Amino acid sequence: MALWGGRFTQGPAESVAALSRSVDFDWRLAPYDVRVNLAHVAGLEKVGVISPADAITIRAGLEVLAEEIASGDFTFNESDEDVHSAIERGLVAKVGEIGGSIRAGRSRNDLVVTDFKLYLIDHVLEVSGLVTELIHAINIQADNYKDCLAPGFTHLQHAQPITFGHELAKHSHALLRDIDRLGDWLERNSVSPFGAGALSGSGLQPYPEVTAESLGFSDVAGNSIDAVSDRDFVAELLFDLAMIGIHLSRIGEEFTLWNTSEFGWATMSDAFSTGSSIMPQKKNPDIAELARGKSGRLLGNLTGLMTMLKGLPFAYNRDLQEDKEPVFDSIETLMILLPALTGMMETTTFNREKISAGVLAGHSLATEVADYLARRGIPFAQAHEIAGACVRVCEVRGIGLHELSISDLKEIHPRLDAQLMEQLTAEGAVASRSSLMGTSIASVTGQIAELVSENNNAKRWIHSEKERFSGMMNL
Ligand code: ARG
């Protein structure tokens, strides 16, 4: 159904209809469009543009339509340009001509952006919930391995001993920041653009704040031209989602590496691995690899949207129709990826022996030697040189730092003594990193307790935001 045509002598060419049609993807907005229409009918009734009797009829029609959309009994057809035309067609089919009065005092320009925001708020909370589930799985694994010694890497080279729980738990920190960002997004963007009309405000609807409130928004836009043009909320969200994707890609990369036979640290369960069509022996970490790969499209969606917005005149331009598919894709990608990655995280088993085996490789205790001397008042630059000399001797002799004898040490520097040798262990190195953020078992235990409490706070936040916006979602 076309929402315009009076001034035209002919309908759009087939190619034009195909180009301008958005209903195939914007149908996702259908339940939100009905919700906004319901709030709008209440507003129009309040100012007398729709009579109370007609308002009852229209409301009943919209409510039935909502049920039919949910059950799949009502959907778009070939003649619908976009979700808004499809909903109006459905309403008119149910209540007759009077259904056309919902178009009073609003434009698709403010309607589409309102529907879109409601959809995004709803889905931001869903994605946040899935992120909390992944954090939960990481926290459990981190707790299981908080006392497992592991080599810590920089430049993918052995660097210093750490605990494997510390290695795993870092991902929860990154993901909690993602949820925090989504919370900021929600706070900033809970502003209703409805009532902006085409661009100048509505001539028939003087109380947009009432509609905004009934939809669950905390505020109403301050400038109608900005309200129909603003897509900052889409760009910001695409960034937030891309950042989640990047964090997942980094988990994916680690798990892929740890799962190699060279590392042998991680074994993924069969349910979270895939096979090869030619090599019968293969068991591949495809979930981890897809986590790594999907980040590319999430980043592409952000870049595409920003590029479309650049240089765009204010108020509505049809270019803006291109705002939806990237974010639908980012949300749907994460909604598929996150549960799979959570499952992989929950079911992967780690091999303590193999993880701990390399803890002293690459002279990873060299910093301990330097720290030992620094604690005894030797300037760190000098201590660093002396520890470097120890490494040089070990390299020549093909031994580890902990294998140097007391006489070897004395020969390198008189301040190196038996007490150093006692402390020169991976356990000692780890135990000495006892600040709140450090890798000692006690520190990691505290960090995990904090992560669990922050994740519980995030879950509570999601729950209360869902309540706050329930007016928006429920008819
Ligand atoms: N399908 C359009 C979109 O997604 C709806 C708004 C169309 N408005 C217009 N004036 N043509 O942006």
Short mmCIF file of C-alpha atoms and ligand atoms in Angstrom, two decimals:
data_model
loop_
_atom_site.label_atom_id
_atom_site.label_comp_id
_atom_site.label_asym_id
_atom_site.label_seq_id
_atom_site.Cartn_x
_atom_site.Cartn_y
_atom_site.Cartn_z
CA MET A 1 0.00 0.00 0.00
CA ALA A 2 1.34 3.45 -0.96
CA LEU A 3 1.11 6.28 1.58
CA TRP A 4 1.37 8.92 -1.10
CA GLY A 5 0.23 9.41 -4.74
CA GLY A 6 -2.27 12.29 -4.89
CA ARG A 7 0.00 14.58 -6.87
CA PHE A 8 1.38 11.88 -9.17
CA THR A 9 -0.01 10.93 -12.56
CA GLN A 10 1.49 7.47 -12.39
CA GLY A 11 2.88 5.07 -9.82
CA PRO A 12 6.58 4.37 -9.43
CA ALA A 13 8.40 2.33 -12.06
CA GLU A 14 9.03 -1.25 -11.04
CA SER A 15 12.74 -0.56 -10.65
CA VAL A 16 11.99 2.43 -8.39
CA ALA A 17 9.62 0.43 -6.21
CA ALA A 18 12.31 -2.27 -5.90
CA LEU A 19 14.94 0.31 -4.99
CA SER A 20 12.93 2.22 -2.41
CA ARG A 21 11.32 -0.80 -0.75
CA SER A 22 12.56 -1.36 2.80
CA VAL A 23 9.85 -3.64 4.19
CA ASP A 24 11.91 -6.80 3.68
CA PHE A 25 14.26 -5.64 6.43
CA ASP A 26 12.33 -2.99 8.37
CA TRP A 27 9.54 -5.47 9.13
CA ARG A 28 11.56 -6.16 12.29
CA LEU A 29 10.15 -2.83 13.50
CA ALA A 30 6.52 -3.95 13.15
CA PRO A 31 5.72 -4.55 16.87
CA TYR A 32 7.33 -1.24 17.80
CA ASP A 33 5.45 0.58 15.03
CA VAL A 34 2.16 -0.70 16.44
CA ARG A 35 3.23 0.42 19.91
CA VAL A 36 4.05 3.94 18.71
CA ASN A 37 0.76 4.08 16.82
CA LEU A 38 -1.11 3.15 20.00
CA ALA A 39 0.61 5.92 21.95
CA HIS A 40 -0.08 8.31 19.09
CA VAL A 41 -3.80 7.45 18.99
CA ALA A 42 -4.02 8.31 22.69
CA GLY A 43 -2.36 11.65 21.94
CA LEU A 44 -4.69 12.42 19.03
CA GLU A 45 -7.71 11.53 21.14
CA LYS A 46 -6.52 13.85 23.90
CA VAL A 47 -6.43 16.83 21.52
CA GLY A 48 -9.72 15.87 19.85
CA VAL A 49 -8.33 14.97 16.40
CA ILE A 50 -9.74 11.47 16.87
CA SER A 51 -13.06 10.98 18.66
CA PRO A 52 -13.17 8.68 21.70
CA ALA A 53 -15.35 6.21 19.75
CA ASP A 54 -12.92 6.09 16.82
CA ALA A 55 -10.00 5.82 19.20
CA ILE A 56 -11.58 2.68 20.73
CA THR A 57 -12.05 1.16 17.27
CA ILE A 58 -8.52 2.00 16.14
CA ARG A 59 -6.97 0.80 19.37
CA ALA A 60 -8.81 -2.52 19.13
CA GLY A 61 -7.66 -2.88 15.51
CA LEU A 62 -4.05 -2.18 16.44
CA GLU A 63 -4.17 -4.65 19.31
CA VAL A 64 -5.44 -7.44 17.06
CA LEU A 65 -2.82 -6.48 14.51
CA ALA A 66 -0.11 -6.77 17.16
CA GLU A 67 -1.23 -10.30 17.99
CA GLU A 68 -1.35 -11.26 14.34
CA ILE A 69 2.14 -9.86 13.78
CA ALA A 70 3.42 -11.89 16.73
CA SER A 71 1.75 -15.08 15.48
CA GLY A 72 2.77 -14.47 11.87
CA ASP A 73 -0.85 -14.26 10.67
CA PHE A 74 -0.28 -10.73 9.44
CA THR A 75 2.76 -9.85 7.44
CA PHE A 76 3.85 -7.54 4.62
CA ASN A 77 3.02 -8.09 0.98
CA GLU A 78 4.44 -7.17 -2.41
CA SER A 79 2.63 -3.82 -2.50
CA ASP A 80 4.03 -2.52 0.81
CA GLU A 81 6.86 -0.01 0.56
CA ASP A 82 7.88 -0.16 4.20
CA VAL A 83 6.72 -1.37 7.60
CA HIS A 84 4.68 1.79 8.19
CA SER A 85 2.64 1.31 4.98
CA ALA A 86 2.13 -2.36 5.80
CA ILE A 87 0.80 -1.57 9.29
CA GLU A 88 -1.54 1.12 7.97
CA ARG A 89 -2.82 -1.29 5.30
CA GLY A 90 -3.43 -3.91 7.98
CA LEU A 91 -5.24 -1.44 10.18
CA VAL A 92 -7.45 -0.10 7.40
CA ALA A 93 -8.33 -3.68 6.43
CA LYS A 94 -9.54 -4.23 10.01
CA VAL A 95 -11.25 -0.96 10.91
CA GLY A 96 -11.93 0.66 7.52
CA GLU A 97 -11.08 4.17 6.30
CA ILE A 98 -10.88 5.55 9.84
CA GLY A 99 -7.60 3.63 10.20
CA GLY A 100 -6.03 6.29 7.96
CA SER A 101 -6.41 8.86 10.74
CA ILE A 102 -3.36 7.50 12.57
CA ARG A 103 -1.27 9.34 10.00
CA ALA A 104 -2.47 12.69 11.40
CA GLY A 105 0.17 14.87 13.05
CA ARG A 106 3.08 12.55 12.37
CA SER A 107 5.36 11.67 9.53
CA ARG A 108 7.25 8.53 8.67
CA ASN A 109 10.32 10.65 9.38
CA ASP A 110 9.67 10.84 13.11
CA LEU A 111 7.86 7.49 13.22
CA VAL A 112 10.69 5.46 11.74
CA VAL A 113 13.32 6.87 14.08
CA THR A 114 11.05 6.30 17.11
CA ASP A 115 10.34 2.68 16.09
CA PHE A 116 14.04 2.18 15.47
CA LYS A 117 15.04 3.50 18.90
CA LEU A 118 12.52 1.25 20.62
CA TYR A 119 13.82 -1.75 18.70
CA LEU A 120 17.40 -0.86 19.62
CA ILE A 121 16.69 -0.30 23.32
CA ASP A 122 14.95 -3.67 23.46
CA HIS A 123 17.83 -5.44 21.72
CA VAL A 124 20.60 -3.64 23.59
CA LEU A 125 19.19 -5.19 26.75
CA GLU A 126 19.05 -8.62 25.08
CA VAL A 127 22.65 -8.39 23.89
CA SER A 128 23.75 -7.15 27.33
CA GLY A 129 22.07 -10.19 28.91
CA LEU A 130 23.99 -12.52 26.57
CA VAL A 131 27.25 -10.76 27.45
CA THR A 132 26.58 -11.33 31.18
CA GLU A 133 26.19 -15.05 30.45
CA LEU A 134 29.57 -15.16 28.76
CA ILE A 135 31.12 -13.25 31.67
CA HIS A 136 29.58 -15.78 34.06
CA ALA A 137 31.18 -18.66 32.12
CA ILE A 138 34.57 -16.90 32.05
CA ASN A 139 34.42 -16.19 35.79
CA ILE A 140 33.78 -19.87 36.57
CA GLN A 141 36.70 -21.01 34.42
CA ALA A 142 38.95 -18.28 35.86
CA ASP A 143 38.07 -19.43 39.36
CA ASN A 144 38.85 -23.07 38.49
CA TYR A 145 42.31 -22.12 37.25
CA LYS A 146 43.22 -19.30 39.61
CA ASP A 147 46.04 -21.35 41.13
CA CYS A 148 47.34 -22.78 37.85
CA LEU A 149 50.75 -21.35 36.98
CA ALA A 150 51.14 -20.29 33.37
CA PRO A 151 53.67 -18.51 31.24
CA GLY A 152 52.53 -14.94 30.57
CA PHE A 153 53.37 -13.62 27.12
CA THR A 154 54.25 -10.27 25.61
CA HIS A 155 54.91 -10.18 21.85
CA LEU A 156 53.77 -13.82 22.02
CA GLN A 157 57.12 -14.51 23.74
CA HIS A 158 57.48 -15.88 27.26
CA ALA A 159 57.57 -12.88 29.56
CA GLN A 160 56.71 -13.49 33.24
CA PRO A 161 54.91 -16.20 35.22
CA ILE A 162 51.20 -15.57 35.80
CA THR A 163 48.21 -17.55 37.01
CA PHE A 164 45.96 -18.94 34.30
CA GLY A 165 42.86 -17.67 36.11
CA HIS A 166 44.27 -14.16 35.75
CA GLU A 167 44.69 -14.77 32.01
CA LEU A 168 41.07 -15.85 31.63
CA ALA A 169 39.54 -13.25 33.95
CA LYS A 170 40.91 -10.33 31.94
CA HIS A 171 38.21 -11.01 29.32
CA SER A 172 35.48 -10.44 31.90
CA HIS A 173 36.89 -6.99 32.61
CA ALA A 174 36.75 -6.06 28.93
CA LEU A 175 33.21 -7.38 28.55
CA LEU A 176 31.98 -5.56 31.66
CA ARG A 177 33.24 -2.34 30.08
CA ASP A 178 31.14 -3.21 27.04
CA ILE A 179 28.03 -3.52 29.18
CA ASP A 180 28.91 -0.25 30.87
CA ARG A 181 29.11 1.42 27.46
CA LEU A 182 25.71 0.02 26.51
CA GLY A 183 24.36 1.46 29.76
CA ASP A 184 25.75 4.89 28.86
CA TRP A 185 24.22 4.52 25.41
CA LEU A 186 20.83 3.76 26.88
CA GLU A 187 20.98 6.68 29.29
CA ARG A 188 21.94 9.17 26.57
CA ASN A 189 19.55 7.87 23.94
CA SER A 190 16.39 7.36 25.89
CA VAL A 191 15.06 10.51 24.20
CA SER A 192 11.93 10.43 22.05
CA PRO A 193 12.02 11.99 18.58
CA PHE A 194 8.26 11.47 18.20
CA GLY A 195 6.35 14.68 17.53
CA ALA A 196 9.03 16.05 15.21
CA GLY A 197 6.70 15.37 12.28
CA ALA A 198 8.38 15.70 8.90
CA LEU A 199 10.92 18.16 10.33
CA SER A 200 9.24 21.15 11.96
CA GLY A 201 7.17 19.61 14.76
CA SER A 202 3.57 18.45 14.66
CA GLY A 203 0.69 20.80 13.89
CA LEU A 204 -1.78 18.37 15.46
CA GLN A 205 0.11 16.95 18.39
CA PRO A 206 1.18 19.59 20.91
CA TYR A 207 2.17 17.18 23.71
CA PRO A 208 5.02 15.00 22.50
CA GLU A 209 6.27 14.64 26.07
CA VAL A 210 3.14 12.71 27.02
CA THR A 211 3.67 10.23 24.17
CA ALA A 212 7.38 10.00 25.04
CA GLU A 213 6.56 9.13 28.63
CA SER A 214 3.96 6.56 27.72
CA LEU A 215 6.55 4.85 25.52
CA GLY A 216 9.04 4.71 28.40
CA PHE A 217 11.49 7.36 27.16
CA SER A 218 13.06 9.58 29.81
CA ASP A 219 13.00 12.73 27.72
CA VAL A 220 11.80 14.29 24.49
CA ALA A 221 14.02 15.73 21.73
CA GLY A 222 14.73 19.45 21.96
CA ASN A 223 14.82 20.27 18.24
CA SER A 224 12.54 18.65 15.69
CA ILE A 225 15.00 19.04 12.79
CA ASP A 226 17.74 17.35 14.77
CA ALA A 227 15.25 14.73 15.99
CA VAL A 228 14.57 13.41 12.47
CA SER A 229 18.22 13.70 11.37
CA ASP A 230 20.05 12.34 14.38
CA ARG A 231 21.57 8.93 13.86
CA ASP A 232 24.36 9.39 16.41
CA PHE A 233 22.63 6.73 18.45
CA VAL A 234 23.07 4.24 15.61
CA ALA A 235 26.73 5.09 15.09
CA GLU A 236 27.46 4.91 18.82
CA LEU A 237 25.72 1.60 19.16
CA LEU A 238 27.50 0.17 16.14
CA PHE A 239 30.76 1.15 17.80
CA ASP A 240 29.72 -0.48 21.08
CA LEU A 241 28.71 -3.66 19.25
CA ALA A 242 31.89 -3.68 17.16
CA MET A 243 33.91 -3.33 20.37
CA ILE A 244 32.15 -6.39 21.78
CA GLY A 245 32.96 -8.18 18.52
CA ILE A 246 36.59 -7.21 18.83
CA HIS A 247 36.74 -8.50 22.37
CA LEU A 248 35.19 -11.78 21.22
CA SER A 249 37.69 -11.98 18.38
CA ARG A 250 40.54 -11.75 20.86
CA ILE A 251 39.05 -14.57 22.91
CA GLY A 252 38.68 -16.50 19.65
CA GLU A 253 42.31 -15.96 18.72
CA GLU A 254 43.55 -17.20 22.11
CA PHE A 255 41.39 -20.28 22.10
CA THR A 256 42.45 -21.12 18.56
CA LEU A 257 46.08 -20.88 19.61
CA TRP A 258 45.66 -22.79 22.88
CA ASN A 259 43.81 -25.53 21.01
CA THR A 260 46.74 -26.24 18.67
CA SER A 261 48.69 -29.44 19.30
CA GLU A 262 51.80 -27.29 19.77
CA PHE A 263 50.20 -25.58 22.77
CA GLY A 264 47.85 -28.35 23.86
CA TRP A 265 46.42 -26.11 26.58
CA ALA A 266 42.75 -26.28 25.65
CA THR A 267 40.50 -29.09 24.48
CA MET A 268 37.14 -28.05 23.14
CA SER A 269 34.19 -30.33 23.62
CA ASP A 270 32.89 -32.13 20.53
CA ALA A 271 29.66 -30.13 20.69
CA PHE A 272 31.65 -26.94 20.26
CA SER A 273 34.04 -28.13 17.55
CA THR A 274 33.62 -28.99 13.90
CA GLY A 275 35.09 -31.57 11.52
CA SER A 276 36.62 -31.61 8.07
CA SER A 277 34.90 -33.02 4.99
CA ILE A 278 38.13 -34.58 3.73
CA MET A 279 40.39 -35.15 6.75
CA PRO A 280 38.59 -37.59 9.03
CA GLN A 281 40.94 -36.97 11.94
CA LYS A 282 40.27 -33.23 12.16
CA LYS A 283 38.57 -31.45 15.04
CA ASN A 284 38.62 -27.75 14.38
CA PRO A 285 37.97 -24.75 16.67
CA ASP A 286 35.53 -23.12 14.22
CA ILE A 287 33.53 -21.30 16.93
CA ALA A 288 36.65 -19.49 18.08
CA GLU A 289 37.56 -18.74 14.48
CA LEU A 290 34.10 -17.45 13.65
CA ALA A 291 34.30 -15.21 16.73
CA ARG A 292 37.50 -13.83 15.25
CA GLY A 293 36.04 -13.53 11.76
CA LYS A 294 32.68 -11.96 12.64
CA SER A 295 34.40 -8.91 14.10
CA GLY A 296 35.18 -7.88 10.51
CA ARG A 297 31.53 -7.48 9.57
CA LEU A 298 30.74 -5.66 12.84
CA LEU A 299 33.46 -3.16 12.07
CA GLY A 300 32.26 -2.94 8.46
CA ASN A 301 28.75 -2.10 9.65
CA LEU A 302 30.10 0.80 11.73
CA THR A 303 32.22 2.09 8.87
CA GLY A 304 29.35 1.83 6.38
CA LEU A 305 26.96 3.78 8.60
CA MET A 306 29.47 6.53 9.38
CA THR A 307 30.26 6.88 5.68
CA MET A 308 26.58 7.18 4.80
CA LEU A 309 26.11 9.93 7.42
CA LYS A 310 29.10 12.00 6.38
CA GLY A 311 28.10 15.28 4.71
CA LEU A 312 24.39 14.46 4.82
CA PRO A 313 22.12 17.52 4.97
CA PHE A 314 20.02 17.77 8.13
CA ALA A 315 16.34 16.75 8.35
CA TYR A 316 15.25 13.57 6.59
CA ASN A 317 16.99 12.33 3.46
CA ARG A 318 16.27 8.95 1.98
CA ASP A 319 19.92 7.99 2.49
CA LEU A 320 18.86 7.49 6.12
CA GLN A 321 16.93 4.37 5.14
CA GLU A 322 20.39 2.77 4.94
CA ASP A 323 20.77 3.16 8.71
CA LYS A 324 18.96 -0.02 9.69
CA GLU A 325 20.48 -3.04 7.99
CA PRO A 326 23.98 -2.57 9.45
CA VAL A 327 22.70 -2.47 13.01
CA PHE A 328 20.21 -5.30 12.49
CA ASP A 329 23.13 -7.31 11.20
CA SER A 330 25.41 -6.41 14.12
CA ILE A 331 22.74 -7.27 16.68
CA GLU A 332 21.77 -10.52 14.99
CA THR A 333 25.40 -11.53 14.53
CA LEU A 334 26.08 -11.07 18.24
CA MET A 335 22.87 -12.82 19.23
CA ILE A 336 24.07 -15.90 17.35
CA LEU A 337 27.73 -15.64 18.27
CA LEU A 338 27.49 -14.94 22.01
CA PRO A 339 25.60 -18.13 23.04
CA ALA A 340 27.98 -20.28 20.96
CA LEU A 341 31.02 -18.65 22.49
CA THR A 342 29.54 -18.98 25.98
CA GLY A 343 29.00 -22.70 25.34
CA MET A 344 32.58 -23.04 24.11
CA MET A 345 33.85 -21.22 27.21
CA GLU A 346 31.79 -23.43 29.56
CA THR A 347 32.80 -26.73 27.99
CA THR A 348 36.47 -26.22 27.15
CA THR A 349 38.80 -28.18 29.39
CA PHE A 350 42.29 -26.93 30.13
CA ASN A 351 45.36 -29.07 30.68
CA ARG A 352 47.06 -27.83 33.87
CA GLU A 353 50.28 -29.76 33.26
CA LYS A 354 50.74 -28.40 29.77
CA ILE A 355 49.82 -24.87 30.78
CA SER A 356 52.28 -24.86 33.68
CA ALA A 357 55.02 -26.72 31.82
CA GLY A 358 56.40 -23.64 30.10
CA VAL A 359 56.17 -21.27 33.05
CA LEU A 360 59.96 -20.94 33.34
CA ALA A 361 60.69 -21.03 29.63
CA GLY A 362 62.40 -18.03 28.06
CA HIS A 363 64.11 -17.05 31.34
CA SER A 364 60.82 -15.73 32.63
CA LEU A 365 62.29 -15.14 36.10
CA ALA A 366 64.76 -12.51 34.89
CA THR A 367 62.59 -9.70 36.21
CA GLU A 368 62.68 -11.41 39.61
CA VAL A 369 66.47 -11.20 39.64
CA ALA A 370 66.32 -7.48 38.81
CA ASP A 371 63.53 -6.84 41.35
CA TYR A 372 65.54 -8.70 44.02
CA LEU A 373 68.52 -6.41 43.48
CA ALA A 374 66.33 -3.30 43.30
CA ARG A 375 64.79 -4.24 46.66
CA ARG A 376 68.36 -4.22 48.00
CA GLY A 377 68.95 -0.68 46.85
CA ILE A 378 70.65 -1.26 43.50
CA PRO A 379 69.36 1.21 40.88
CA PHE A 380 66.99 -0.67 38.59
CA ALA A 381 68.96 0.13 35.42
CA GLN A 382 72.00 -1.57 36.98
CA ALA A 383 69.91 -4.42 38.36
CA HIS A 384 68.50 -4.92 34.84
CA GLU A 385 72.05 -5.19 33.43
CA ILE A 386 73.07 -7.74 36.08
CA ALA A 387 69.95 -9.86 35.48
CA GLY A 388 70.69 -9.62 31.74
CA ALA A 389 74.17 -10.96 32.42
CA CYS A 390 72.63 -13.93 34.26
CA VAL A 391 70.46 -14.63 31.20
CA ARG A 392 73.54 -14.44 28.96
CA VAL A 393 75.33 -17.10 31.06
CA CYS A 394 72.22 -19.31 31.00
CA GLU A 395 71.88 -18.96 27.23
CA VAL A 396 75.49 -20.06 26.73
CA ARG A 397 75.08 -23.01 29.09
CA GLY A 398 71.61 -23.94 27.90
CA ILE A 399 70.09 -23.80 31.41
CA GLY A 400 67.37 -21.82 33.16
CA LEU A 401 67.96 -18.99 35.65
CA HIS A 402 66.79 -21.17 38.51
CA GLU A 403 69.52 -23.67 37.60
CA LEU A 404 72.42 -21.28 38.23
CA SER A 405 74.60 -22.25 41.17
CA ILE A 406 75.48 -19.89 44.01
CA SER A 407 79.03 -19.66 42.72
CA ASP A 408 77.73 -18.82 39.21
CA LEU A 409 75.73 -16.01 40.75
CA LYS A 410 78.58 -14.70 42.85
CA GLU A 411 80.76 -14.62 39.80
CA ILE A 412 78.21 -12.51 37.94
CA HIS A 413 77.65 -10.09 40.84
CA PRO A 414 78.48 -10.25 44.56
CA ARG A 415 75.00 -9.12 45.61
CA LEU A 416 73.46 -12.23 44.03
CA ASP A 417 73.17 -14.79 46.83
CA ALA A 418 71.51 -17.90 48.17
CA GLN A 419 68.46 -15.97 49.34
CA LEU A 420 67.74 -15.01 45.74
CA MET A 421 67.82 -18.67 44.71
CA GLU A 422 65.22 -19.48 47.36
CA GLN A 423 62.90 -16.88 45.92
CA LEU A 424 63.64 -17.64 42.29
CA THR A 425 60.57 -19.73 41.56
CA ALA A 426 57.45 -19.21 39.48
CA GLU A 427 55.40 -19.46 42.69
CA GLY A 428 57.50 -16.71 44.27
CA ALA A 429 57.24 -14.49 41.21
CA VAL A 430 53.46 -14.86 41.14
CA ALA A 431 53.10 -14.37 44.90
CA SER A 432 55.07 -11.11 44.74
CA ARG A 433 52.49 -9.58 42.34
CA SER A 434 50.09 -9.04 45.20
CA SER A 435 48.52 -5.68 44.36
CA LEU A 436 44.78 -5.69 43.69
CA MET A 437 45.30 -6.01 39.94
CA GLY A 438 48.24 -8.40 40.15
CA THR A 439 48.55 -12.07 39.28
CA SER A 440 49.01 -13.55 42.79
CA ILE A 441 46.45 -16.18 43.70
CA ALA A 442 45.06 -13.94 46.46
CA SER A 443 44.77 -10.98 44.09
CA VAL A 444 43.05 -13.05 41.41
CA THR A 445 40.67 -14.48 44.00
CA GLY A 446 39.71 -10.92 44.94
CA GLN A 447 39.41 -9.88 41.30
CA ILE A 448 37.07 -12.76 40.53
CA ALA A 449 34.88 -11.94 43.53
CA GLU A 450 34.68 -8.36 42.23
CA LEU A 451 33.86 -9.57 38.70
CA VAL A 452 31.08 -11.78 40.01
CA SER A 453 29.59 -8.89 41.94
CA GLU A 454 29.87 -6.51 38.97
CA ASN A 455 28.26 -9.08 36.71
CA ASN A 456 25.41 -9.48 39.19
CA ASN A 457 25.01 -5.70 39.20
CA ALA A 458 24.86 -5.78 35.39
CA LYS A 459 22.16 -8.44 35.51
CA ARG A 460 20.17 -6.37 38.00
CA TRP A 461 20.57 -3.31 35.77
CA ILE A 462 19.25 -5.24 32.74
CA HIS A 463 16.29 -6.46 34.75
CA SER A 464 15.38 -2.97 36.00
CA GLU A 465 15.82 -1.41 32.54
CA LYS A 466 13.53 -4.06 31.08
CA GLU A 467 10.95 -3.07 33.69
CA ARG A 468 11.47 0.62 32.94
CA PHE A 469 10.89 0.11 29.24
CA SER A 470 8.17 -2.50 29.60
CA GLY A 471 5.56 0.16 28.80
CA MET A 472 7.31 0.59 25.51
CA MET A 473 7.35 -3.09 24.68
CA ASN A 474 4.00 -4.21 26.07
CA LEU A 475 0.84 -3.04 24.46
N1 ARG B 1 11.53 3.56 5.00
C1 ARG B 1 11.94 4.85 5.39
C2 ARG B 1 13.21 4.75 6.22
O1 ARG B 1 13.53 3.71 6.62
C3 ARG B 1 10.88 5.51 6.20
C4 ARG B 1 10.85 6.99 6.11
C5 ARG B 1 10.48 7.43 4.76
N2 ARG B 1 10.23 8.82 4.71
C6 ARG B 1 10.16 9.49 3.56
N3 ARG B 1 9.89 10.73 3.66
N4 ARG B 1 10.30 8.92 2.42
O2 ARG B 1 13.89 5.71 6.45
#
